[in-house]
JSON list of C-alpha atoms in Angstrom, two decimals:
[
{"chain": "X", "resi": 216, "resn": "VAL", "atom": "CA", "xyz": [98.17, -8.59, -176.81]},
{"chain": "X", "resi": 217, "resn": "GLU", "atom": "CA", "xyz": [98.74, -12.55, -178.14]},
{"chain": "X", "resi": 218, "resn": "ALA", "atom": "CA", "xyz": [101.67, -13.38, -178.93]},
{"chain": "X", "resi": 219, "resn": "LYS", "atom": "CA", "xyz": [101.64, -15.95, -182.18]},
{"chain": "X", "resi": 220, "resn": "PRO", "atom": "CA", "xyz": [103.72, -18.68, -182.54]},
{"chain": "X", "resi": 221, "resn": "ALA", "atom": "CA", "xyz": [104.49, -19.38, -186.70]},
{"chain": "X", "resi": 222, "resn": "PHE", "atom": "CA", "xyz": [104.55, -22.49, -187.85]},
{"chain": "X", "resi": 223, "resn": "GLY", "atom": "CA", "xyz": [107.82, -24.77, -185.69]},
{"chain": "X", "resi": 224, "resn": "TYR", "atom": "CA", "xyz": [107.41, -22.72, -183.45]},
{"chain": "X", "resi": 225, "resn": "ARG", "atom": "CA", "xyz": [106.14, -22.32, -179.11]},
{"chain": "X", "resi": 226, "resn": "PHE", "atom": "CA", "xyz": [105.43, -19.49, -176.82]},
{"chain": "X", "resi": 227, "resn": "GLY", "atom": "CA", "xyz": [107.81, -19.64, -174.30]},
{"chain": "X", "resi": 228, "resn": "GLU", "atom": "CA", "xyz": [107.41, -16.27, -172.31]},
{"chain": "X", "resi": 229, "resn": "TRP", "atom": "CA", "xyz": [107.04, -12.47, -172.43]},
{"chain": "X", "resi": 230, "resn": "GLN", "atom": "CA", "xyz": [111.19, -11.64, -171.36]},
{"chain": "X", "resi": 231, "resn": "GLU", "atom": "CA", "xyz": [110.62, -8.79, -169.51]},
{"chain": "X", "resi": 232, "resn": "THR", "atom": "CA", "xyz": [108.32, -10.11, -167.41]},
{"chain": "X", "resi": 233, "resn": "GLY", "atom": "CA", "xyz": [108.50, -13.88, -167.44]},
{"chain": "X", "resi": 234, "resn": "THR", "atom": "CA", "xyz": [104.85, -15.05, -168.26]},
{"chain": "X", "resi": 235, "resn": "THR", "atom": "CA", "xyz": [104.37, -17.34, -170.16]},
{"chain": "X", "resi": 236, "resn": "VAL", "atom": "CA", "xyz": [100.84, -17.29, -170.57]},
{"chain": "X", "resi": 237, "resn": "PRO", "atom": "CA", "xyz": [100.69, -15.96, -174.79]},
{"chain": "X", "resi": 238, "resn": "ALA", "atom": "CA", "xyz": [97.91, -13.36, -174.34]},
{"chain": "X", "resi": 239, "resn": "ILE", "atom": "CA", "xyz": [98.56, -11.06, -171.25]},
{"chain": "X", "resi": 240, "resn": "THR", "atom": "CA", "xyz": [96.84, -7.24, -170.72]},
{"chain": "X", "resi": 241, "resn": "VAL", "atom": "CA", "xyz": [99.50, -4.34, -171.29]},
{"chain": "X", "resi": 242, "resn": "PRO", "atom": "CA", "xyz": [98.34, -1.21, -169.39]},
{"chain": "X", "resi": 243, "resn": "LEU", "atom": "CA", "xyz": [99.61, 2.27, -171.16]},
{"chain": "X", "resi": 244, "resn": "PRO", "atom": "CA", "xyz": [100.23, 4.37, -168.92]},
{"chain": "X", "resi": 245, "resn": "GLY", "atom": "CA", "xyz": [103.73, 5.84, -170.83]},
{"chain": "X", "resi": 246, "resn": "ALA", "atom": "CA", "xyz": [106.27, 4.22, -172.83]},
{"chain": "X", "resi": 247, "resn": "LEU", "atom": "CA", "xyz": [106.47, 0.30, -172.06]},
{"chain": "X", "resi": 248, "resn": "THR", "atom": "CA", "xyz": [108.13, -2.83, -173.94]},
{"chain": "X", "resi": 249, "resn": "ARG", "atom": "CA", "xyz": [106.53, -6.36, -174.26]},
{"chain": "X", "resi": 250, "resn": "THR", "atom": "CA", "xyz": [109.45, -8.75, -176.29]},
{"chain": "X", "resi": 251, "resn": "ALA", "atom": "CA", "xyz": [107.32, -12.45, -176.86]},
{"chain": "X", "resi": 252, "resn": "VAL", "atom": "CA", "xyz": [110.57, -14.80, -177.06]},
{"chain": "X", "resi": 253, "resn": "PHE", "atom": "CA", "xyz": [109.57, -18.32, -179.54]},
{"chain": "X", "resi": 254, "resn": "GLU", "atom": "CA", "xyz": [111.57, -21.22, -179.37]},
{"chain": "X", "resi": 255, "resn": "ALA", "atom": "CA", "xyz": [111.96, -23.72, -182.47]},
{"chain": "X", "resi": 256, "resn": "VAL", "atom": "CA", "xyz": [109.62, -27.38, -182.00]},
{"chain": "X", "resi": 257, "resn": "PRO", "atom": "CA", "xyz": [110.59, -29.99, -184.36]},
{"chain": "X", "resi": 258, "resn": "PRO", "atom": "CA", "xyz": [107.39, -30.27, -186.52]},
{"chain": "X", "resi": 259, "resn": "PRO", "atom": "CA", "xyz": [105.47, -33.93, -186.32]},
{"chain": "X", "resi": 260, "resn": "GLU", "atom": "CA", "xyz": [107.67, -36.81, -187.37]},
{"chain": "X", "resi": 261, "resn": "ILE", "atom": "CA", "xyz": [104.20, -38.99, -188.77]},
{"chain": "X", "resi": 262, "resn": "THR", "atom": "CA", "xyz": [105.18, -41.24, -191.67]},
{"chain": "X", "resi": 263, "resn": "ILE", "atom": "CA", "xyz": [102.80, -42.53, -194.94]},
{"chain": "X", "resi": 264, "resn": "ASN", "atom": "CA", "xyz": [103.90, -46.05, -194.12]},
{"chain": "X", "resi": 265, "resn": "GLU", "atom": "CA", "xyz": [101.19, -48.04, -196.46]},
{"chain": "X", "resi": 266, "resn": "ILE", "atom": "CA", "xyz": [98.51, -47.79, -199.29]},
{"chain": "X", "resi": 267, "resn": "HIS", "atom": "CA", "xyz": [96.71, -50.28, -200.98]},
{"chain": "X", "resi": 268, "resn": "TYR", "atom": "CA", "xyz": [95.13, -48.30, -203.73]},
{"chain": "X", "resi": 269, "resn": "ASN", "atom": "CA", "xyz": [94.62, -51.43, -205.83]},
{"chain": "X", "resi": 270, "resn": "PRO", "atom": "CA", "xyz": [93.40, -54.58, -203.35]},
{"chain": "X", "resi": 271, "resn": "TYR", "atom": "CA", "xyz": [92.79, -57.69, -205.76]},
{"chain": "X", "resi": 272, "resn": "ALA", "atom": "CA", "xyz": [89.45, -58.81, -207.34]},
{"chain": "X", "resi": 273, "resn": "THR", "atom": "CA", "xyz": [89.54, -62.35, -205.31]},
{"chain": "X", "resi": 274, "resn": "GLN", "atom": "CA", "xyz": [89.66, -59.93, -201.69]},
{"chain": "X", "resi": 275, "resn": "GLY", "atom": "CA", "xyz": [87.38, -57.24, -202.83]},
{"chain": "X", "resi": 276, "resn": "ASP", "atom": "CA", "xyz": [86.04, -53.43, -203.86]},
{"chain": "X", "resi": 277, "resn": "ASP", "atom": "CA", "xyz": [88.18, -51.30, -203.77]},
{"chain": "X", "resi": 278, "resn": "ALA", "atom": "CA", "xyz": [85.89, -48.97, -200.96]},
{"chain": "X", "resi": 279, "resn": "VAL", "atom": "CA", "xyz": [85.82, -51.81, -198.97]},
{"chain": "X", "resi": 280, "resn": "TYR", "atom": "CA", "xyz": [89.37, -52.80, -198.69]},
{"chain": "X", "resi": 281, "resn": "GLU", "atom": "CA", "xyz": [91.30, -49.66, -199.73]},
{"chain": "X", "resi": 282, "resn": "PHE", "atom": "CA", "xyz": [93.31, -48.51, -196.93]},
{"chain": "X", "resi": 283, "resn": "ILE", "atom": "CA", "xyz": [96.35, -45.97, -195.75]},
{"chain": "X", "resi": 284, "resn": "GLU", "atom": "CA", "xyz": [98.82, -46.77, -192.92]},
{"chain": "X", "resi": 285, "resn": "LEU", "atom": "CA", "xyz": [100.27, -44.16, -190.77]},
{"chain": "X", "resi": 286, "resn": "VAL", "atom": "CA", "xyz": [103.41, -43.38, -188.69]},
{"chain": "X", "resi": 287, "resn": "ASN", "atom": "CA", "xyz": [104.20, -41.78, -186.11]},
{"chain": "X", "resi": 288, "resn": "THR", "atom": "CA", "xyz": [108.00, -41.58, -186.15]},
{"chain": "X", "resi": 289, "resn": "GLY", "atom": "CA", "xyz": [108.86, -39.10, -183.83]},
{"chain": "X", "resi": 290, "resn": "ASP", "atom": "CA", "xyz": [110.34, -39.47, -180.27]},
{"chain": "X", "resi": 291, "resn": "GLN", "atom": "CA", "xyz": [106.18, -38.04, -179.14]},
{"chain": "X", "resi": 292, "resn": "ALA", "atom": "CA", "xyz": [102.90, -39.09, -179.19]},
{"chain": "X", "resi": 293, "resn": "VAL", "atom": "CA", "xyz": [101.40, -36.32, -180.93]},
{"chain": "X", "resi": 294, "resn": "ASP", "atom": "CA", "xyz": [98.09, -34.60, -180.85]},
{"chain": "X", "resi": 295, "resn": "LEU", "atom": "CA", "xyz": [96.11, -35.23, -184.06]},
{"chain": "X", "resi": 296, "resn": "SER", "atom": "CA", "xyz": [93.17, -32.47, -183.82]},
{"chain": "X", "resi": 297, "resn": "GLY", "atom": "CA", "xyz": [92.61, -31.55, -187.02]},
{"chain": "X", "resi": 298, "resn": "PHE", "atom": "CA", "xyz": [94.62, -33.28, -188.92]},
{"chain": "X", "resi": 299, "resn": "SER", "atom": "CA", "xyz": [93.41, -34.03, -192.89]},
{"chain": "X", "resi": 300, "resn": "LEU", "atom": "CA", "xyz": [94.38, -36.32, -195.13]},
{"chain": "X", "resi": 301, "resn": "THR", "atom": "CA", "xyz": [94.20, -35.45, -199.16]},
{"chain": "X", "resi": 302, "resn": "GLY", "atom": "CA", "xyz": [94.38, -37.93, -201.71]},
{"chain": "X", "resi": 303, "resn": "VAL", "atom": "CA", "xyz": [91.09, -38.54, -199.83]},
{"chain": "X", "resi": 304, "resn": "THR", "atom": "CA", "xyz": [88.21, -36.70, -197.32]},
{"chain": "X", "resi": 305, "resn": "PHE", "atom": "CA", "xyz": [89.17, -37.01, -193.62]},
{"chain": "X", "resi": 306, "resn": "THR", "atom": "CA", "xyz": [89.89, -34.73, -191.36]},
{"chain": "X", "resi": 307, "resn": "PHE", "atom": "CA", "xyz": [91.62, -36.31, -187.78]},
{"chain": "X", "resi": 308, "resn": "PRO", "atom": "CA", "xyz": [88.10, -36.12, -184.87]},
{"chain": "X", "resi": 309, "resn": "ASP", "atom": "CA", "xyz": [89.60, -33.70, -181.85]},
{"chain": "X", "resi": 310, "resn": "GLY", "atom": "CA", "xyz": [91.24, -35.87, -179.11]},
{"chain": "X", "resi": 311, "resn": "ALA", "atom": "CA", "xyz": [92.51, -38.17, -181.07]},
{"chain": "X", "resi": 312, "resn": "THR", "atom": "CA", "xyz": [96.74, -39.00, -180.80]},
{"chain": "X", "resi": 313, "resn": "ILE", "atom": "CA", "xyz": [99.53, -40.89, -182.33]},
{"chain": "X", "resi": 314, "resn": "ALA", "atom": "CA", "xyz": [101.55, -42.93, -179.76]},
{"chain": "X", "resi": 315, "resn": "LYS", "atom": "CA", "xyz": [105.35, -43.08, -180.53]},
{"chain": "X", "resi": 316, "resn": "ASP", "atom": "CA", "xyz": [105.55, -46.08, -182.65]},
{"chain": "X", "resi": 317, "resn": "GLU", "atom": "CA", "xyz": [101.97, -46.31, -182.98]},
{"chain": "X", "resi": 318, "resn": "ILE", "atom": "CA", "xyz": [101.04, -47.07, -186.20]},
{"chain": "X", "resi": 319, "resn": "ILE", "atom": "CA", "xyz": [97.31, -45.60, -187.16]},
{"chain": "X", "resi": 320, "resn": "VAL", "atom": "CA", "xyz": [94.96, -47.26, -190.16]},
{"chain": "X", "resi": 321, "resn": "LEU", "atom": "CA", "xyz": [92.13, -45.59, -192.48]},
{"chain": "X", "resi": 322, "resn": "ALA", "atom": "CA", "xyz": [90.42, -46.68, -194.74]},
{"chain": "X", "resi": 323, "resn": "ALA", "atom": "CA", "xyz": [87.60, -46.66, -197.26]},
{"chain": "X", "resi": 324, "resn": "THR", "atom": "CA", "xyz": [85.84, -49.19, -194.90]},
{"chain": "X", "resi": 325, "resn": "ALA", "atom": "CA", "xyz": [86.09, -48.92, -190.99]},
{"chain": "X", "resi": 326, "resn": "VAL", "atom": "CA", "xyz": [84.52, -52.19, -189.86]},
{"chain": "X", "resi": 327, "resn": "THR", "atom": "CA", "xyz": [87.10, -54.18, -192.75]},
{"chain": "X", "resi": 328, "resn": "TYR", "atom": "CA", "xyz": [89.71, -53.66, -190.32]},
{"chain": "X", "resi": 329, "resn": "ALA", "atom": "CA", "xyz": [88.34, -53.30, -187.13]},
{"chain": "X", "resi": 330, "resn": "GLY", "atom": "CA", "xyz": [89.65, -56.42, -185.60]},
{"chain": "X", "resi": 331, "resn": "LEU", "atom": "CA", "xyz": [93.38, -54.87, -185.93]},
{"chain": "X", "resi": 332, "resn": "PRO", "atom": "CA", "xyz": [94.96, -54.31, -182.86]},
{"chain": "X", "resi": 333, "resn": "VAL", "atom": "CA", "xyz": [95.66, -50.31, -183.96]},
{"chain": "X", "resi": 334, "resn": "GLN", "atom": "CA", "xyz": [93.04, -47.40, -184.46]},
{"chain": "X", "resi": 335, "resn": "VAL", "atom": "CA", "xyz": [91.59, -47.35, -187.22]},
{"chain": "X", "resi": 336, "resn": "PHE", "atom": "CA", "xyz": [89.51, -44.34, -188.42]},
{"chain": "X", "resi": 337, "resn": "GLN", "atom": "CA", "xyz": [87.55, -44.57, -191.95]},
{"chain": "X", "resi": 338, "resn": "TRP", "atom": "CA", "xyz": [87.53, -41.68, -194.32]},
{"chain": "X", "resi": 339, "resn": "THR", "atom": "CA", "xyz": [84.80, -39.10, -194.87]},
{"chain": "X", "resi": 340, "resn": "SER", "atom": "CA", "xyz": [84.93, -39.52, -199.32]},
{"chain": "X", "resi": 341, "resn": "GLY", "atom": "CA", "xyz": [86.82, -40.30, -202.36]},
{"chain": "X", "resi": 342, "resn": "SER", "atom": "CA", "xyz": [88.40, -43.14, -203.18]},
{"chain": "X", "resi": 343, "resn": "LEU", "atom": "CA", "xyz": [92.52, -43.94, -203.73]},
{"chain": "X", "resi": 344, "resn": "SER", "atom": "CA", "xyz": [93.55, -43.77, -207.66]},
{"chain": "X", "resi": 345, "resn": "ASN", "atom": "CA", "xyz": [94.49, -46.96, -208.98]},
{"chain": "X", "resi": 346, "resn": "ASN", "atom": "CA", "xyz": [96.68, -44.83, -211.17]},
{"chain": "X", "resi": 347, "resn": "SER", "atom": "CA", "xyz": [99.00, -41.92, -210.17]},
{"chain": "X", "resi": 348, "resn": "ALA", "atom": "CA", "xyz": [97.92, -40.04, -207.39]},
{"chain": "X", "resi": 349, "resn": "THR", "atom": "CA", "xyz": [99.37, -37.51, -204.17]},
{"chain": "X", "resi": 350, "resn": "VAL", "atom": "CA", "xyz": [98.61, -38.43, -201.20]},
{"chain": "X", "resi": 351, "resn": "THR", "atom": "CA", "xyz": [99.39, -35.73, -197.88]},
{"chain": "X", "resi": 352, "resn": "LEU", "atom": "CA", "xyz": [98.61, -35.91, -194.02]},
{"chain": "X", "resi": 353, "resn": "LEU", "atom": "CA", "xyz": [98.49, -31.74, -193.17]},
{"chain": "X", "resi": 354, "resn": "ASP", "atom": "CA", "xyz": [98.75, -30.57, -189.75]},
{"chain": "X", "resi": 355, "resn": "ALA", "atom": "CA", "xyz": [95.55, -28.60, -187.78]},
{"chain": "X", "resi": 356, "resn": "SER", "atom": "CA", "xyz": [97.26, -25.47, -189.80]},
{"chain": "X", "resi": 357, "resn": "GLY", "atom": "CA", "xyz": [97.45, -26.76, -193.04]},
{"chain": "X", "resi": 358, "resn": "ASN", "atom": "CA", "xyz": [101.30, -26.95, -192.81]},
{"chain": "X", "resi": 359, "resn": "VAL", "atom": "CA", "xyz": [102.46, -30.07, -194.66]},
{"chain": "X", "resi": 360, "resn": "ILE", "atom": "CA", "xyz": [103.40, -33.50, -192.67]},
{"chain": "X", "resi": 361, "resn": "ASP", "atom": "CA", "xyz": [104.30, -36.31, -195.40]},
{"chain": "X", "resi": 362, "resn": "THR", "atom": "CA", "xyz": [103.14, -36.56, -198.86]},
{"chain": "X", "resi": 363, "resn": "VAL", "atom": "CA", "xyz": [103.75, -39.51, -201.31]},
{"chain": "X", "resi": 364, "resn": "THR", "atom": "CA", "xyz": [102.71, -39.22, -204.78]},
{"chain": "X", "resi": 365, "resn": "TYR", "atom": "CA", "xyz": [102.79, -43.11, -205.79]},
{"chain": "X", "resi": 366, "resn": "ASP", "atom": "CA", "xyz": [102.87, -44.00, -209.34]},
{"chain": "X", "resi": 367, "resn": "ASP", "atom": "CA", "xyz": [101.56, -48.00, -210.97]},
{"chain": "X", "resi": 368, "resn": "GLU", "atom": "CA", "xyz": [104.32, -47.60, -213.61]},
{"chain": "X", "resi": 369, "resn": "ALA", "atom": "CA", "xyz": [108.31, -48.40, -213.23]},
{"chain": "X", "resi": 370, "resn": "PRO", "atom": "CA", "xyz": [109.86, -47.48, -211.08]},
{"chain": "X", "resi": 371, "resn": "TRP", "atom": "CA", "xyz": [107.00, -48.09, -208.55]},
{"chain": "X", "resi": 372, "resn": "PRO", "atom": "CA", "xyz": [106.71, -51.44, -207.61]},
{"chain": "X", "resi": 373, "resn": "THR", "atom": "CA", "xyz": [103.54, -52.44, -209.76]},
{"chain": "X", "resi": 374, "resn": "GLU", "atom": "CA", "xyz": [102.21, -55.17, -207.87]},
{"chain": "X", "resi": 375, "resn": "PRO", "atom": "CA", "xyz": [99.60, -53.65, -206.23]},
{"chain": "X", "resi": 376, "resn": "ASP", "atom": "CA", "xyz": [97.69, -52.18, -208.94]},
{"chain": "X", "resi": 377, "resn": "GLY", "atom": "CA", "xyz": [95.51, -55.00, -208.60]},
{"chain": "X", "resi": 378, "resn": "ASN", "atom": "CA", "xyz": [97.63, -57.97, -209.58]},
{"chain": "X", "resi": 379, "resn": "SER", "atom": "CA", "xyz": [98.64, -59.48, -206.81]},
{"chain": "X", "resi": 380, "resn": "GLY", "atom": "CA", "xyz": [96.89, -58.13, -204.59]},
{"chain": "X", "resi": 381, "resn": "SER", "atom": "CA", "xyz": [99.06, -56.24, -202.18]},
{"chain": "X", "resi": 382, "resn": "SER", "atom": "CA", "xyz": [100.37, -53.27, -200.75]},
{"chain": "X", "resi": 383, "resn": "LEU", "atom": "CA", "xyz": [102.91, -50.27, -201.90]},
{"chain": "X", "resi": 384, "resn": "ALA", "atom": "CA", "xyz": [104.57, -50.75, -199.05]},
{"chain": "X", "resi": 385, "resn": "LEU", "atom": "CA", "xyz": [107.57, -49.00, -197.51]},
{"chain": "X", "resi": 386, "resn": "LEU", "atom": "CA", "xyz": [110.36, -50.92, -197.35]},
{"chain": "X", "resi": 387, "resn": "ASP", "atom": "CA", "xyz": [112.22, -49.10, -194.20]},
{"chain": "X", "resi": 388, "resn": "LEU", "atom": "CA", "xyz": [110.46, -46.24, -191.64]},
{"chain": "X", "resi": 389, "resn": "ALA", "atom": "CA", "xyz": [114.52, -44.34, -193.23]},
{"chain": "X", "resi": 390, "resn": "LEU", "atom": "CA", "xyz": [113.70, -44.51, -196.25]},
{"chain": "X", "resi": 391, "resn": "ASP", "atom": "CA", "xyz": [112.51, -41.21, -198.15]},
{"chain": "X", "resi": 392, "resn": "ASN", "atom": "CA", "xyz": [108.68, -42.29, -199.12]},
{"chain": "X", "resi": 393, "resn": "SER", "atom": "CA", "xyz": [108.92, -39.26, -201.74]},
{"chain": "X", "resi": 394, "resn": "LEU", "atom": "CA", "xyz": [110.99, -41.72, -203.52]},
{"chain": "X", "resi": 395, "resn": "ALA", "atom": "CA", "xyz": [110.23, -44.82, -205.54]},
{"chain": "X", "resi": 396, "resn": "ALA", "atom": "CA", "xyz": [113.32, -47.20, -204.34]},
{"chain": "X", "resi": 397, "resn": "SER", "atom": "CA", "xyz": [111.91, -46.71, -201.22]},
{"chain": "X", "resi": 398, "resn": "TRP", "atom": "CA", "xyz": [108.68, -49.38, -202.44]},
{"chain": "X", "resi": 399, "resn": "ALA", "atom": "CA", "xyz": [108.02, -52.28, -202.96]},
{"chain": "X", "resi": 400, "resn": "ALA", "atom": "CA", "xyz": [104.99, -55.10, -203.25]},
{"chain": "X", "resi": 401, "resn": "SER", "atom": "CA", "xyz": [104.23, -56.05, -200.05]},
{"chain": "X", "resi": 402, "resn": "ALA", "atom": "CA", "xyz": [105.38, -59.92, -199.03]},
{"chain": "X", "resi": 403, "resn": "GLU", "atom": "CA", "xyz": [101.05, -60.71, -197.89]},
{"chain": "X", "resi": 404, "resn": "VAL", "atom": "CA", "xyz": [98.42, -60.50, -199.71]},
{"chain": "X", "resi": 405, "resn": "GLY", "atom": "CA", "xyz": [96.50, -57.70, -198.88]},
{"chain": "X", "resi": 406, "resn": "GLY", "atom": "CA", "xyz": [98.77, -56.42, -197.64]},
{"chain": "X", "resi": 407, "resn": "THR", "atom": "CA", "xyz": [99.51, -55.39, -193.60]},
{"chain": "X", "resi": 408, "resn": "PRO", "atom": "CA", "xyz": [97.33, -52.40, -192.70]},
{"chain": "X", "resi": 409, "resn": "GLY", "atom": "CA", "xyz": [98.47, -52.28, -188.34]},
{"chain": "X", "resi": 410, "resn": "ALA", "atom": "CA", "xyz": [101.52, -54.46, -188.56]},
{"chain": "X", "resi": 411, "resn": "VAL", "atom": "CA", "xyz": [105.30, -53.45, -189.77]},
{"chain": "X", "resi": 412, "resn": "ASN", "atom": "CA", "xyz": [105.29, -53.78, -193.07]},
{"chain": "X", "resi": 413, "resn": "PHE", "atom": "CA", "xyz": [108.59, -56.27, -193.62]},
{"chain": "X", "resi": 414, "resn": "PRO", "atom": "CA", "xyz": [109.51, -57.93, -189.96]}
]
């Protein structure tokens, strides 16, 4: 018998025995009860914080400079093994982690940002739409951790659409990143990959 928690829960113990191993062997000489006890755990708090979807022509090709930035806004480090990104194609490798307050950059071409003092991953395939698109971070079981549907038209900031070299940057990590009003054009050309958006 194995206890398998639903998303947002973890196995605690078998109530009758106090055993904390989720898979147990149960002899059946007669009637027997084993009750799995689960406890709620908050989902990881990882925020899509910056999207550079249409780099300025003088910066270079989209395929070289596009990036997405993630920030762990929770209180605990998160094991990213098997987490994936849609909007482009990428799955984090086994052993990948993100610490509390850590920033991670996912890039179309990782070598472009290799000099940053943060983890940089290269997505497998795809590119960010220069119009409207949805970027979603999923956990290893396919549950949505964060999602942003951006646009290159008002009320979304229009400058990041290749007009000024800016990226689409979240104004503050405490804001709802699903809302256009929570975003602005980055103050720096090329965005602020691996750094705070608006110090």
